[in-house]
Structures are given as C-alpha cells and as structure tokens.
Tab-separated table of C-alpha atoms and ligand atoms in Angstrom:
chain	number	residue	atom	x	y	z
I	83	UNK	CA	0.000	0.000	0.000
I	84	UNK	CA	1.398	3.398	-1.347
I	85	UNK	CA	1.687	6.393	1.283
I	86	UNK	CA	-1.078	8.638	2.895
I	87	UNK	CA	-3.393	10.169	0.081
I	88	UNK	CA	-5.985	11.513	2.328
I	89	UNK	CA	-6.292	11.930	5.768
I	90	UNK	CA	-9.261	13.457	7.843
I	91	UNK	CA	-8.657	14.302	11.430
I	92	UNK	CA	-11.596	15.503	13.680
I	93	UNK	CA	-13.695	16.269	10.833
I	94	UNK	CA	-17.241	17.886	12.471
I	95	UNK	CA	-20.558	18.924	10.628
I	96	UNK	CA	-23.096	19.917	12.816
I	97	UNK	CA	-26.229	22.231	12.254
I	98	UNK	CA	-27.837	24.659	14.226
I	99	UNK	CA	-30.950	23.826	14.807
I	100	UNK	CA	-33.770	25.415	17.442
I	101	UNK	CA	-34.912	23.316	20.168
I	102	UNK	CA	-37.730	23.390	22.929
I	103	UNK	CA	-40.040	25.659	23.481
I	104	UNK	CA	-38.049	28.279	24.264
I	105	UNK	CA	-36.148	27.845	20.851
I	106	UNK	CA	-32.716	26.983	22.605
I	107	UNK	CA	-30.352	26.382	19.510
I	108	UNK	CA	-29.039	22.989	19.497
I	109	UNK	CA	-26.886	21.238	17.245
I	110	UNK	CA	-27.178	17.976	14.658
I	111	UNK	CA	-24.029	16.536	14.729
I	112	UNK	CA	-24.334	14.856	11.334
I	113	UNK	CA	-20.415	14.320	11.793
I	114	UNK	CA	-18.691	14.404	15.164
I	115	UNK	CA	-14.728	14.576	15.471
I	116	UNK	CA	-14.173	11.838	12.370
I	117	UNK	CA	-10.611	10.819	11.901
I	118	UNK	CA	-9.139	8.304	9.370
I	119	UNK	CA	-6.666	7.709	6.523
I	120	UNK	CA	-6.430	6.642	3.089
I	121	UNK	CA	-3.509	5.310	1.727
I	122	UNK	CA	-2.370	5.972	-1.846
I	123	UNK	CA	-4.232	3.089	-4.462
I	124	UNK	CA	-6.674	1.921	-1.164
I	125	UNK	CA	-10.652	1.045	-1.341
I	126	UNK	CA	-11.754	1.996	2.176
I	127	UNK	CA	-15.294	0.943	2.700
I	128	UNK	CA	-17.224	3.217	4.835
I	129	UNK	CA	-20.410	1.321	6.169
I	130	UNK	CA	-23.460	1.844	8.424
I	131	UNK	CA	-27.549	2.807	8.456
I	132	UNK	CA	-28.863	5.398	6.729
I	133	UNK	CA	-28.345	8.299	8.794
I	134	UNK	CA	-24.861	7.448	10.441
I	135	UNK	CA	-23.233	10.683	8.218
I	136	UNK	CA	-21.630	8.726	5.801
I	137	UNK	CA	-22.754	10.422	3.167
I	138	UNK	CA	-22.396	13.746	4.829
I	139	UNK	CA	-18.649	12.615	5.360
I	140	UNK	CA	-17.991	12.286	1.027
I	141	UNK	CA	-19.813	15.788	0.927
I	142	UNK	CA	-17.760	17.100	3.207
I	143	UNK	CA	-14.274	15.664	2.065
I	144	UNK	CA	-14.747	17.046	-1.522
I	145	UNK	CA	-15.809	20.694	0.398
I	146	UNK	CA	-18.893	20.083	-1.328
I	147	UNK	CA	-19.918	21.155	2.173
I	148	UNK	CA	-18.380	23.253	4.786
I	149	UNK	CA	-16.654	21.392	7.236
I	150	UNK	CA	-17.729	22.881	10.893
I	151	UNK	CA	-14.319	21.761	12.237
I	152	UNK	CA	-11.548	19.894	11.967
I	153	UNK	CA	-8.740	19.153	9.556
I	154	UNK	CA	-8.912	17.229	5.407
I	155	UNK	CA	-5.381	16.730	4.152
I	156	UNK	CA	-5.022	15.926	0.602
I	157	UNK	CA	-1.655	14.655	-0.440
I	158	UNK	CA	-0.063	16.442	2.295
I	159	UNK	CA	-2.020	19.829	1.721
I	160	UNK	CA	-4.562	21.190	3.586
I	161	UNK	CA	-7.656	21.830	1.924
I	162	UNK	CA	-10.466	22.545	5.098
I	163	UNK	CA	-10.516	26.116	4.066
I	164	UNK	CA	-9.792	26.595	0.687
I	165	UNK	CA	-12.335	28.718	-1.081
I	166	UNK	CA	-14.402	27.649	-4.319
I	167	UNK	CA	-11.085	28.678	-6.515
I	168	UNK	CA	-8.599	27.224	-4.584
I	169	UNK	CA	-10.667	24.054	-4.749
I	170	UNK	CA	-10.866	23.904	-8.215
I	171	UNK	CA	-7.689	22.470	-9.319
I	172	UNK	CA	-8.085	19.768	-6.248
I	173	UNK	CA	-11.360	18.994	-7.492
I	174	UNK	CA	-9.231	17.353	-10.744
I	175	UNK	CA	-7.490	15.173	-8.054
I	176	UNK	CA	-10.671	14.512	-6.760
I	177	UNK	CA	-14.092	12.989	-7.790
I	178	UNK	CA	-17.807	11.866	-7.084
I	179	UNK	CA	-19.627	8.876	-7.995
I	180	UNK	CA	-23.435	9.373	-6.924
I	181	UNK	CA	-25.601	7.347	-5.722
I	182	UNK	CA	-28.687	7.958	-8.308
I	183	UNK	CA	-26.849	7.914	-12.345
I	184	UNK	CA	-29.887	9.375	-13.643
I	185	UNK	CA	-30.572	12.626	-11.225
I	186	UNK	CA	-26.666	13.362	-11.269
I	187	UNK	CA	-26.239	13.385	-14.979
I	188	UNK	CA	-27.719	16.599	-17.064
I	189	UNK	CA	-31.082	15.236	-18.788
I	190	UNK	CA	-30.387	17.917	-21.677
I	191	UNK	CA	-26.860	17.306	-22.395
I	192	UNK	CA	-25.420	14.328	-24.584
I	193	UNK	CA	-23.354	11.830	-22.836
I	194	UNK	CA	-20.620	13.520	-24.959
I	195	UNK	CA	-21.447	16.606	-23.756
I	196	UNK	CA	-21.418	15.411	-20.195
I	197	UNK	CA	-18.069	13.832	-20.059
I	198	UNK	CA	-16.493	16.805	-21.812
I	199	UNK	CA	-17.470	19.105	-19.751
I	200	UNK	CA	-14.881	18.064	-16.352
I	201	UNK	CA	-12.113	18.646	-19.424
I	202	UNK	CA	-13.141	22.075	-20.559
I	203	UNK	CA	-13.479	23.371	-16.954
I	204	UNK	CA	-10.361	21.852	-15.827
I	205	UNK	CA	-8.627	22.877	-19.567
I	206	UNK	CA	-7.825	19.591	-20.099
I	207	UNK	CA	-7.835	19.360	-24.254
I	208	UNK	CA	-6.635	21.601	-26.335
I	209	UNK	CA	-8.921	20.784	-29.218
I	210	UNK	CA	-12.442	19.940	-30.086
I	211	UNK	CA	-11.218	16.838	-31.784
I	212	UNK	CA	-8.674	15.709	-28.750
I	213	UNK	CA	-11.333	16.118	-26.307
I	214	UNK	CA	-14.066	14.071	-28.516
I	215	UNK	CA	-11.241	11.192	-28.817
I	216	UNK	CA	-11.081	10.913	-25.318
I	217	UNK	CA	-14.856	10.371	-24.637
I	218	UNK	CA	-14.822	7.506	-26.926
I	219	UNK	CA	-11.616	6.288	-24.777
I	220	UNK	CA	-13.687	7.068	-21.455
I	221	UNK	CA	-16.920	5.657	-23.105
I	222	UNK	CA	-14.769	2.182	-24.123
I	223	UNK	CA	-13.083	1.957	-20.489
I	224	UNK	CA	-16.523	1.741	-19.118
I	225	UNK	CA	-17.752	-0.836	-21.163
I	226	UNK	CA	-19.938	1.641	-23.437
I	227	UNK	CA	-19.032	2.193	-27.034
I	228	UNK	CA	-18.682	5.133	-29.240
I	229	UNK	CA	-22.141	5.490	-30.617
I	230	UNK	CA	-23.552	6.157	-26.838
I	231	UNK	CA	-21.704	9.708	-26.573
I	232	UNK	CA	-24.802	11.035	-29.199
I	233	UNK	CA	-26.990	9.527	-26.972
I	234	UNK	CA	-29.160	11.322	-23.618
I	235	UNK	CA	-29.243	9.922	-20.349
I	236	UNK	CA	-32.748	8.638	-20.551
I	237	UNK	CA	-31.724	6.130	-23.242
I	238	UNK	CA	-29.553	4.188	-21.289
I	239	UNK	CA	-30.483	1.462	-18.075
I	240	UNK	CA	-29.460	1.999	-14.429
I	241	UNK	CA	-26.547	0.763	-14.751
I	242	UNK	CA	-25.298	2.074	-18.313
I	243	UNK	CA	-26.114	5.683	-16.659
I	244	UNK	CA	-23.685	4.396	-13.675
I	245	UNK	CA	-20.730	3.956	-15.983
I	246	UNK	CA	-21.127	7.131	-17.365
I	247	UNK	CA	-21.072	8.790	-14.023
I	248	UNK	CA	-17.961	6.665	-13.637
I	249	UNK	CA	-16.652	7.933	-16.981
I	250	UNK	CA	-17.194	11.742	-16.252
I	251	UNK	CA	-15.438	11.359	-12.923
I	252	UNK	CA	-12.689	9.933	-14.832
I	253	UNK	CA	-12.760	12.359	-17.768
I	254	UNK	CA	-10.439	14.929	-15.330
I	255	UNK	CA	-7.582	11.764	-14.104
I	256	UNK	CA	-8.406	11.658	-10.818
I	257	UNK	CA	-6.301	10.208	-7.941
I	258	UNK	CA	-9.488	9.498	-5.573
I	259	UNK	CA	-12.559	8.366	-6.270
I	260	UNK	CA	-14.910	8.983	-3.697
I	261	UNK	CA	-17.943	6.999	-4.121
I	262	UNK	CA	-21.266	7.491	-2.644
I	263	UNK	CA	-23.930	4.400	-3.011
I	264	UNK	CA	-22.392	4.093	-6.392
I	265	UNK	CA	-24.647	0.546	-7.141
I	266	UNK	CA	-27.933	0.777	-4.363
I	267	UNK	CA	-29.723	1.735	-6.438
I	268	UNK	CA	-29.322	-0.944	-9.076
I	269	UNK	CA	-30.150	-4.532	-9.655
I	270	UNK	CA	-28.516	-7.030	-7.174
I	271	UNK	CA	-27.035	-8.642	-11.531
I	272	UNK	CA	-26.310	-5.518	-12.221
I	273	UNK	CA	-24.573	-4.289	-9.162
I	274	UNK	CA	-21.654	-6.788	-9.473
I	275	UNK	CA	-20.964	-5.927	-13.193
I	276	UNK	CA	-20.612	-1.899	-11.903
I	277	UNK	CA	-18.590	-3.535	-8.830
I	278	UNK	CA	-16.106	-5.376	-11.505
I	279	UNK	CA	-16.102	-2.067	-13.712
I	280	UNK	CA	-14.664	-0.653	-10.365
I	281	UNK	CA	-12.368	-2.670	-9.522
I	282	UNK	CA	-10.922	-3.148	-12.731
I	283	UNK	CA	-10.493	0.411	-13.060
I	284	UNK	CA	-8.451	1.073	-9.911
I	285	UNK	CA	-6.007	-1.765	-11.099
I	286	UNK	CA	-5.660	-0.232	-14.842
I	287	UNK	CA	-5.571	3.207	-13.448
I	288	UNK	CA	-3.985	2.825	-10.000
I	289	UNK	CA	-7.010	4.517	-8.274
I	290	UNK	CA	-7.822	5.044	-4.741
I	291	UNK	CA	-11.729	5.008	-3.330
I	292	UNK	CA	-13.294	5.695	-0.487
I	293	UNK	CA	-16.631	3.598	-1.099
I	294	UNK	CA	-19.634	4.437	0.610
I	295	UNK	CA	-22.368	1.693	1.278
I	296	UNK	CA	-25.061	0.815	3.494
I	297	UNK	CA	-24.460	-2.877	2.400
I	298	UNK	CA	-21.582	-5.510	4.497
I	299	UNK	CA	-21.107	-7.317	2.029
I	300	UNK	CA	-20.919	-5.075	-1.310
I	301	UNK	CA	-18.231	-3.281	1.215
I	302	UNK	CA	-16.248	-6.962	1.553
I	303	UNK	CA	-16.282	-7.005	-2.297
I	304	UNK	CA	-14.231	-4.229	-2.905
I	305	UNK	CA	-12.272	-3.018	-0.353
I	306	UNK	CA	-9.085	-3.203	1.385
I	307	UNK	CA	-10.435	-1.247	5.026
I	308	UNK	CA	-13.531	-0.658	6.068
I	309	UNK	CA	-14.701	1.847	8.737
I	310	UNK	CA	-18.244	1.078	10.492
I	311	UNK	CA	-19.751	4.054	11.169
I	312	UNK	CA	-22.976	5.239	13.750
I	313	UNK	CA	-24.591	8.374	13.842
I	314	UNK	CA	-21.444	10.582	13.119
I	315	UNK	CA	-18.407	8.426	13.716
I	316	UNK	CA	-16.708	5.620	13.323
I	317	UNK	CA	-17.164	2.661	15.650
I	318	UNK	CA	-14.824	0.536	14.041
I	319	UNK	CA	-12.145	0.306	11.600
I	320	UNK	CA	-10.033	-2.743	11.031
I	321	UNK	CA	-8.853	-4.163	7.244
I	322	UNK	CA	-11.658	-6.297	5.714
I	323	UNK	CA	-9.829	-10.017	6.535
I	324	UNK	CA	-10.088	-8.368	10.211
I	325	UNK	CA	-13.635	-7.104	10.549
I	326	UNK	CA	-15.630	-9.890	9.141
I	327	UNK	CA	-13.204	-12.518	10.692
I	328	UNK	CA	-13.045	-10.830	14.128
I	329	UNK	CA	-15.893	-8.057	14.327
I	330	UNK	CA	-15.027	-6.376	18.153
I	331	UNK	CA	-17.619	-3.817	18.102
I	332	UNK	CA	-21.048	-4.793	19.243
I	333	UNK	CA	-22.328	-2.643	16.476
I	334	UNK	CA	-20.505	-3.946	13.770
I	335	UNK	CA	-21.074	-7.662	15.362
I	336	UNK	CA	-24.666	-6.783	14.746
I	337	UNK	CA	-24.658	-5.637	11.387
I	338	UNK	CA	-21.971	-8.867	10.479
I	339	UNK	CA	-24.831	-11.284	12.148
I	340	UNK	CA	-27.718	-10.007	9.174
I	341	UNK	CA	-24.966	-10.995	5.944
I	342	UNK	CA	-26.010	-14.099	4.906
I	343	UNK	CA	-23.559	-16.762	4.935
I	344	UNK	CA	-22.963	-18.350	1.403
I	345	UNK	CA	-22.216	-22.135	3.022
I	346	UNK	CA	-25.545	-23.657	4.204
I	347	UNK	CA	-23.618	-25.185	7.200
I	348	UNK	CA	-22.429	-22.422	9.155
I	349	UNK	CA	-25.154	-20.764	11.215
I	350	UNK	CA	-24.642	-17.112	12.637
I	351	UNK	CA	-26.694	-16.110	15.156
I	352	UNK	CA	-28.190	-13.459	14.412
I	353	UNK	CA	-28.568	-10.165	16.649
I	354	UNK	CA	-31.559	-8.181	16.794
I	355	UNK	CA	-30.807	-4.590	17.827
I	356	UNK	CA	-33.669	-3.220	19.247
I	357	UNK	CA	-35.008	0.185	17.839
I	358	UNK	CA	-33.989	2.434	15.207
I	359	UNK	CA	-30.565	4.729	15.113
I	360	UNK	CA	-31.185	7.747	17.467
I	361	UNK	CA	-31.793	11.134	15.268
I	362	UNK	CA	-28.544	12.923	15.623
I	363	UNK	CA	-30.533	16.365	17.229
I	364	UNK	CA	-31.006	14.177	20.339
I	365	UNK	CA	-28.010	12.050	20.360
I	366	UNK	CA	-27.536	9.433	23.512
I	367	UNK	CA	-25.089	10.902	25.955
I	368	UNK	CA	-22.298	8.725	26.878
I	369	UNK	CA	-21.943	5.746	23.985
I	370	UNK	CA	-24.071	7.094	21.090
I	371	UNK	CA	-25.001	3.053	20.694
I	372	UNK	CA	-25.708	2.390	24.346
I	373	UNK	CA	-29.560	2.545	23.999
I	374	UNK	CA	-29.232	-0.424	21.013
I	375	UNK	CA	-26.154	-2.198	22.619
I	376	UNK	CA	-26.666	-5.900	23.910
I	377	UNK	CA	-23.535	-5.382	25.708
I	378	UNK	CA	-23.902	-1.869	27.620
I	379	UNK	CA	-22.379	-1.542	30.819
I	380	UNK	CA	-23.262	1.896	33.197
I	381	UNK	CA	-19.916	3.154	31.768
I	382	UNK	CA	-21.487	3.595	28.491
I	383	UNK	CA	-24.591	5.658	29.614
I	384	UNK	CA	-22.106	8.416	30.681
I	385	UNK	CA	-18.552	8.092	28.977
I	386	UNK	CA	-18.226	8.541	25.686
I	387	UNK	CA	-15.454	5.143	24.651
I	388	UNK	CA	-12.234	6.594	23.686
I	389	UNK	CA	-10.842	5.299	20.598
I	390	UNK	CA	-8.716	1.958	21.289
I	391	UNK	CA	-5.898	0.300	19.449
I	392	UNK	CA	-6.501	-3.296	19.074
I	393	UNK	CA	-4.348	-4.130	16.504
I	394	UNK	CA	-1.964	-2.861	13.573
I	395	UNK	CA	-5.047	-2.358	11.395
I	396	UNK	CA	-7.628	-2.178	13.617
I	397	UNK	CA	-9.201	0.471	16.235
I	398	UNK	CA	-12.623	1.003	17.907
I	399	UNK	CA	-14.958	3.162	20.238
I	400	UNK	CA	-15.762	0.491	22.999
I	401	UNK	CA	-15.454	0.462	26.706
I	402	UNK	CA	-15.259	-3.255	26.860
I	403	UNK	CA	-11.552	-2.987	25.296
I	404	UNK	CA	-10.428	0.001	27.160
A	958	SF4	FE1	-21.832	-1.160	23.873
A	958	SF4	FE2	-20.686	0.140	25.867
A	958	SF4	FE3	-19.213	-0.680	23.828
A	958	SF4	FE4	-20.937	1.324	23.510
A	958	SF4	S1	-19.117	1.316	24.796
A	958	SF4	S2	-20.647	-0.381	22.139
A	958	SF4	S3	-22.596	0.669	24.847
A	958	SF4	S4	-20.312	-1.965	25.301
C-alpha cells in the first residue's frame, strides 16, 4: 500500500438547529470529530444505516460542504478552508460517484457533452477533436461504445447511466474516487458488473476510493479497510480479513450477524438490535449506541469510549476494550 493520500482528522458537521419551546439552539451533529486515513491506491469501505453521516462525510471531504471543524489533508495539503477557486484544481485530483446515475447526470446534455465538460473546466484538451477522442476512450473503459456519446441519459439502463457517471469522474484523471452508493440503487445482476467495472479500473488506473455503502457485504467485495460508522463516527475500523473474521464492536457484530452466509452449514446467530438509530438532534449521551447495545455496561450511559488500538489495522470506540 502506497503512502497517505488523504487523511481526515476531527472532521465535524453539525447544524444549528432550534430546540424546545423556548427555541434553545441545538446542534445535529451529522459528523462528530471523524478521523481516518487513506492510503495511496486503497478502497476503504465506509459502512453503516442510513443516517450514520456517511454520506455527509464524502460531501464534506470534496468541500462540497463546509466542514464545521476539523482538519482534510489531501496529499499532504490542507484543503479545510480553501475557497471555491482554490478548490478547483483539487477537485481534478478529486471525484464523485453518486448514488442515483440518472438525477446526477444533465437530462439535456449528450453523454458527450457530459463527459467533456470536467475537461473544458479543468482545460484539459486543447482541441475539439482531442477532447471528442477521449470520450470515446472514457466511453470504451466503461464498457460503453462510441455510438452512446450522441446519446441522452434517458436512453440508457441503471446501470449504463452508472458507468457514465464513472466515466465523467474519470474524464479529469483523478487520484481518488470517492464513491457514494455508487450501485444501491441498481439490480442485485447488475450491481456486481458496476462492482467489476470498479475494480478493474483502480487496477488499470492505479485509483484510490473511499466507497460508501449501506451494504456488508458489497463493502467486503471491494475493499481493502472498512470503517463502520454510527450516527457521526466511526465505531470501528479494522482491514476487511479483520472485521468480518473478528468483528469487536457490538455494532458492527450486529450488522456482520444479518450478511447471509454463502455455506448452508455455518449458522450465525443473528442479533436483533432493538429500535432504530437515534436522530442525531437528540443524540444518547455517553456511547451514542448504548440505547441499542446488547452489551452496555453503566460506563457507556455516561462516557463517551475513547478510541482503542486493538491491533496494527484495527481500532474502535468500545469500553469493553479500554
Ligand atoms: Fe456497547 Fe458500551 Fe461498547 Fe458502547 S461502549 S458499544 S454501549 S459496550
């Protein structure tokens, strides 16, 4: 694995919102303190329940949000407060995948027109013609061919409108993809074809992703790390041999004991949290997961775990390791 790419230390979203009758401002602390790295030609998986900030975290990471606090280092620079210009040529280093192909891609623009356009605000052609040969390229590296860059995105299937969200985010050379839900919303046949297209692409192009997902085991196909998180942090991060051989985490033993197992003789048991994730305006005090936790010891209901080293790969927010 190649040196740090990205790292994120602290990282905090939170929005004011008015509480009570008295309107007492309050926060939602969509992301609270997140730290982690990403090493240079890594997939780190980033996993949890809708509503856990993951999705938050990409926005904020590309400054397609504000940060509230807290530090994003891209290849040794830090970005948390460059402004919309400064950003610009980092945004070529850079890119989104989106969850939904078809509301992220212009429904009046050709697919032509839509990959060219990361080039000609990034100057990245120096002719009509050079920048129309590489859209065929783009168009062939994800599996599409030439005749598709006169076509519009309603033409195309779920997952044809994927790869040319993959091919646009390509179109500028990136060095990190970051990618957010990039195959929920397709079919489960269709899914692994865009997971393949992925993968493939990192080797050819020596890529790096942070992959978002609210799936275990779409996560296990792909990546090298994967964080867990729960309602604005991590609560575990180990490599993926490490988490789904030796989940440590309550929460992340939880979410492990729904994947079903492909070999009809192993039996998981499987563990039933009770309740839904907390909303983030009211978050539990203590242990955000203490009110879910099969495991929750008085500890928990008033200190907040500190994060704990349990091996070279692998840390985690739990008092039972402390
Ligand atoms: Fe459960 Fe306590 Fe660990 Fe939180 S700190 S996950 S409540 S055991």
């Amino acid at each position: 694995m190649g040196k740090t790419l990205l790292k994120v230390e602290s990282l905090k979203e939170y929005y004011p919102v008015r509480k009570g009758f008295f309107g007492k401002t309050g926060y939602v602390k969509a992301l609270d303190g997140v730290s982690f790295e990403v090493n240079d030609g890594e997939v780190f998986g980033i996993v949890g329940e809708s509503g856990c900030g993951k999705s938050t975290l990409g926005l904020a990471i590309t400054k397609l949000i504000e940060p509230t606090g807290g530090q994003i280092i891209l290849n040794g620079e830090d970005i948390t407060h460059f402004n919309a210009q400064r950003m610009r040529p980092i945004r070529r280093q850079m890119q989104m995948v989106f969850q939904d192909p078809y509301a992220s891609l212009n429904p009046r623009m050709s697919v032509r027109d839509i990959i060219k356009e990361p080039m000609i605000i990034h100057h990245l052609a120096s002719s009509q013609k050079e920048m129309n040969e590489r859209v065929v390229e783009l168009l062939r590296q994800v599996g599409l061919d030439d005749y598709h860059a006169n076509r519009y995105p309603h033409q195309f299937s779920g997952g044809q409108r994927q790869r040319i969200g993959i091919a646009r985010a390509l179109a500028v050379d990136p060095k990190l993809i970051i990618a957010d839900e990039p195959v929920s919303a397709l079919d489960v046949s269709i899914q692994s074809q865009v997971l393949n297209l992925m993968v493939e692409l990192k080797r050819a192009r020596n890529l790096t992703y942070i992959f978002i997902a609210h799936d275990l085991s779409v996560v296990e196909h792909i990546s090298d790390r994967v964080g867990v998180m729960y309602l604005g942090n991590f609560a575990e991060v180990a490599s993926k041999e490490e988490l789904y051989a030796n989940p440590l985490h309550p929460y992340t033993q939880a979410l492990l004991s729904a994947v079903p197992v492909p070999d009809p003789e192993v039996k998981r048991q499987r563990i039933i949290l009770p309740g839904n994730i907390p909303s983030p305006i009211n978050a539990p005090k203590g242990c955000k997961f203490h009110p879910r936790c099969f495991k929750c010891m008085d500890i928990c209901k008033e200190v907040a775990p500190p994060r704990i080293q349990v091996g070279e790969n692998h840390y985690l927010y739990c008092h039972l390791y402390a």
